[in-house]
Amino acid sequence: MAAAIARAVLRVTRHATGSAARLQVCGASGVPGGDEVFKAQQATPGGTAPTIFSRIIDRSIPADILYEDQQCLVFRDVAPQAPVHLLVIPKKPIPRISQAEEQDKQLLGHLLLVAAQTAKAEGLGDGYRLVINDGKLGAQSVYHLHLHILGGRQLQWPPG
């Protein structure tokens, strides 16, 4: 019974990509990344409860923090999608990149520079990807702006 449930929850499908084949993990929905998309569809933007990221900032939830300054924090993602998967978050609670304002320009530039410096420190000199999800259709599941740094392997294109 447990094996049947595990198969239903986590399915691995094989996709042909040219002459090579790759394995892709699918969630319970059977769609690659489907569980994250499901979380995004269920997320409530603009809620009054603190987000998981605000709780990491105030240290009420532990995280593997790699960098911190007065404006932002960098930590390892607890559900990594690549060998290196880090999150860069501003301490200022901006819910979505689409809700950033003119006065956030310096902060947004700072987040990008910190991401680049952290990627270098993590040994990602051969390349990495920065991702910002925005809103339900962008698969944003936490409404606190965050940049994903993904690397440590050859990333595929197009994403999603």
Tab-separated table of C-alpha atoms in Angstrom:
chain	number	residue	atom	x	y	z
A	1	MET	CA	0.000	0.000	0.000
A	2	ALA	CA	2.749	2.460	0.944
A	3	ALA	CA	4.560	1.707	-2.321
A	4	ALA	CA	1.401	2.439	-4.322
A	5	ILE	CA	0.968	5.766	-2.531
A	6	ALA	CA	4.617	6.642	-3.126
A	7	ARG	CA	4.221	5.871	-6.838
A	8	ALA	CA	1.127	8.054	-7.010
A	9	VAL	CA	2.827	10.943	-5.241
A	10	LEU	CA	6.146	10.809	-7.054
A	11	ARG	CA	6.392	9.676	-10.637
A	12	VAL	CA	9.551	9.624	-12.685
A	13	THR	CA	9.080	9.938	-16.407
A	14	ARG	CA	11.604	9.547	-19.171
A	15	HIS	CA	11.786	12.252	-21.836
A	16	ALA	CA	13.775	11.944	-25.037
A	17	THR	CA	15.968	14.956	-25.752
A	18	GLY	CA	17.687	14.422	-29.051
A	19	SER	CA	19.864	11.342	-28.820
A	20	ALA	CA	20.023	11.480	-25.021
A	21	ALA	CA	17.355	10.698	-22.482
A	22	ARG	CA	16.845	12.427	-19.165
A	23	LEU	CA	14.816	11.571	-16.111
A	24	GLN	CA	12.385	14.153	-14.848
A	25	VAL	CA	10.685	14.100	-11.459
A	26	CYS	CA	6.968	14.777	-11.590
A	27	GLY	CA	4.745	15.595	-8.670
A	28	ALA	CA	1.411	14.026	-7.826
A	29	SER	CA	-0.145	16.038	-10.637
A	30	GLY	CA	2.057	14.175	-13.145
A	31	VAL	CA	3.384	17.503	-14.436
A	32	PRO	CA	7.076	18.396	-14.042
A	33	GLY	CA	7.234	20.924	-11.211
A	34	GLY	CA	3.503	20.388	-10.731
A	35	ASP	CA	3.625	20.390	-6.959
A	36	GLU	CA	5.319	23.815	-6.922
A	37	VAL	CA	2.711	25.077	-9.374
A	38	PHE	CA	-0.005	23.669	-7.085
A	39	LYS	CA	1.545	25.524	-4.117
A	40	ALA	CA	1.601	28.725	-6.162
A	41	GLN	CA	-2.059	28.295	-7.085
A	42	GLN	CA	-2.927	27.875	-3.399
A	43	ALA	CA	-0.735	30.757	-2.127
A	44	THR	CA	-2.485	33.851	-0.846
A	45	PRO	CA	-0.901	37.114	-1.924
A	46	GLY	CA	-1.146	39.975	0.524
A	47	GLY	CA	-2.021	37.865	3.539
A	48	THR	CA	-1.568	39.251	7.035
A	49	ALA	CA	0.379	36.255	8.365
A	50	PRO	CA	4.180	36.453	8.263
A	51	THR	CA	5.757	34.621	5.334
A	52	ILE	CA	8.306	31.874	5.817
A	53	PHE	CA	10.948	34.349	4.611
A	54	SER	CA	10.016	37.033	7.142
A	55	ARG	CA	10.263	34.332	9.806
A	56	ILE	CA	13.756	33.401	8.557
A	57	ILE	CA	14.749	37.085	8.710
A	58	ASP	CA	13.550	37.391	12.322
A	59	ARG	CA	15.179	34.006	13.147
A	60	SER	CA	11.961	32.343	14.285
A	61	ILE	CA	12.682	29.679	11.618
A	62	PRO	CA	16.232	28.350	11.183
A	63	ALA	CA	17.996	28.520	7.810
A	64	ASP	CA	21.457	27.794	6.438
A	65	ILE	CA	22.374	31.468	6.016
A	66	LEU	CA	25.399	32.144	3.809
A	67	TYR	CA	25.335	35.942	3.713
A	68	GLU	CA	23.580	38.799	5.451
A	69	ASP	CA	23.809	42.570	5.372
A	70	GLN	CA	21.437	45.396	6.308
A	71	GLN	CA	19.400	44.942	3.123
A	72	CYS	CA	19.236	41.230	2.380
A	73	LEU	CA	19.858	37.617	3.316
A	74	VAL	CA	21.121	34.626	1.299
A	75	PHE	CA	20.396	31.045	2.369
A	76	ARG	CA	20.163	27.527	0.933
A	77	ASP	CA	16.795	26.382	-0.378
A	78	VAL	CA	15.382	23.496	1.690
A	79	ALA	CA	13.985	21.836	-1.460
A	80	PRO	CA	16.841	22.328	-3.946
A	81	GLN	CA	16.091	22.032	-7.660
A	82	ALA	CA	19.795	21.946	-8.599
A	83	PRO	CA	23.032	20.937	-6.807
A	84	VAL	CA	23.341	24.593	-5.755
A	85	HIS	CA	20.035	26.309	-5.018
A	86	LEU	CA	20.195	29.498	-2.992
A	87	LEU	CA	17.635	32.191	-2.245
A	88	VAL	CA	18.382	35.912	-2.025
A	89	ILE	CA	15.682	37.847	-0.183
A	90	PRO	CA	15.360	41.508	0.703
A	91	LYS	CA	14.694	42.353	4.326
A	92	LYS	CA	12.130	44.871	3.083
A	93	PRO	CA	8.913	42.900	2.463
A	94	ILE	CA	8.178	43.413	-1.241
A	95	PRO	CA	5.499	40.820	-2.107
A	96	ARG	CA	6.227	40.529	-5.859
A	97	ILE	CA	8.743	41.938	-8.335
A	98	SER	CA	5.768	43.468	-10.168
A	99	GLN	CA	5.002	45.450	-7.008
A	100	ALA	CA	8.502	46.916	-6.647
A	101	GLU	CA	8.509	50.693	-6.780
A	102	GLU	CA	10.829	53.415	-8.022
A	103	GLN	CA	12.395	53.762	-4.566
A	104	ASP	CA	13.354	50.046	-4.666
A	105	LYS	CA	15.813	50.462	-7.583
A	106	GLN	CA	18.924	50.519	-5.374
A	107	LEU	CA	17.731	47.508	-3.381
A	108	LEU	CA	16.934	45.499	-6.524
A	109	GLY	CA	20.391	46.234	-7.944
A	110	HIS	CA	21.928	45.244	-4.615
A	111	LEU	CA	20.098	41.895	-4.690
A	112	LEU	CA	21.536	41.158	-8.158
A	113	LEU	CA	25.082	42.057	-7.082
A	114	VAL	CA	24.810	39.945	-3.934
A	115	ALA	CA	23.497	37.051	-6.048
A	116	ALA	CA	26.511	37.333	-8.384
A	117	GLN	CA	28.987	37.526	-5.496
A	118	THR	CA	27.371	34.577	-3.716
A	119	ALA	CA	27.313	32.478	-6.901
A	120	LYS	CA	31.038	33.133	-7.334
A	121	ALA	CA	31.729	32.225	-3.690
A	122	GLU	CA	29.773	28.973	-4.191
A	123	GLY	CA	31.983	27.985	-7.141
A	124	LEU	CA	29.507	28.715	-9.919
A	125	GLY	CA	32.072	30.385	-12.182
A	126	ASP	CA	30.981	28.280	-15.188
A	127	GLY	CA	27.475	29.703	-14.983
A	128	TYR	CA	24.204	29.709	-13.109
A	129	ARG	CA	20.627	30.877	-13.516
A	130	LEU	CA	18.802	33.624	-11.626
A	131	VAL	CA	15.031	33.199	-11.417
A	132	ILE	CA	12.324	35.482	-10.045
A	133	ASN	CA	8.814	34.022	-10.023
A	134	ASP	CA	5.957	36.542	-10.073
A	135	GLY	CA	2.355	35.714	-9.233
A	136	LYS	CA	0.332	32.547	-9.651
A	137	LEU	CA	1.086	32.054	-13.349
A	138	GLY	CA	4.781	32.615	-12.625
A	139	ALA	CA	4.595	29.873	-9.946
A	140	GLN	CA	5.333	32.200	-7.026
A	141	SER	CA	4.473	30.262	-3.875
A	142	VAL	CA	5.834	32.703	-1.260
A	143	TYR	CA	4.740	36.327	-1.507
A	144	HIS	CA	8.030	37.864	-0.424
A	145	LEU	CA	10.302	38.785	-3.337
A	146	HIS	CA	13.127	36.274	-3.734
A	147	LEU	CA	15.774	35.444	-6.305
A	148	HIS	CA	16.677	31.816	-6.924
A	149	ILE	CA	20.327	31.089	-7.741
A	150	LEU	CA	20.445	27.704	-9.508
A	151	GLY	CA	23.655	26.027	-10.623
A	152	GLY	CA	26.127	23.225	-10.253
A	153	ARG	CA	24.914	21.346	-13.350
A	154	GLN	CA	23.980	22.013	-16.962
A	155	LEU	CA	20.615	23.760	-16.868
A	156	GLN	CA	18.103	23.087	-19.624
A	157	TRP	CA	16.385	25.570	-21.961
A	158	PRO	CA	13.668	26.529	-22.191
A	159	PRO	CA	12.793	26.476	-18.499
A	160	GLY	CA	9.207	25.445	-17.885
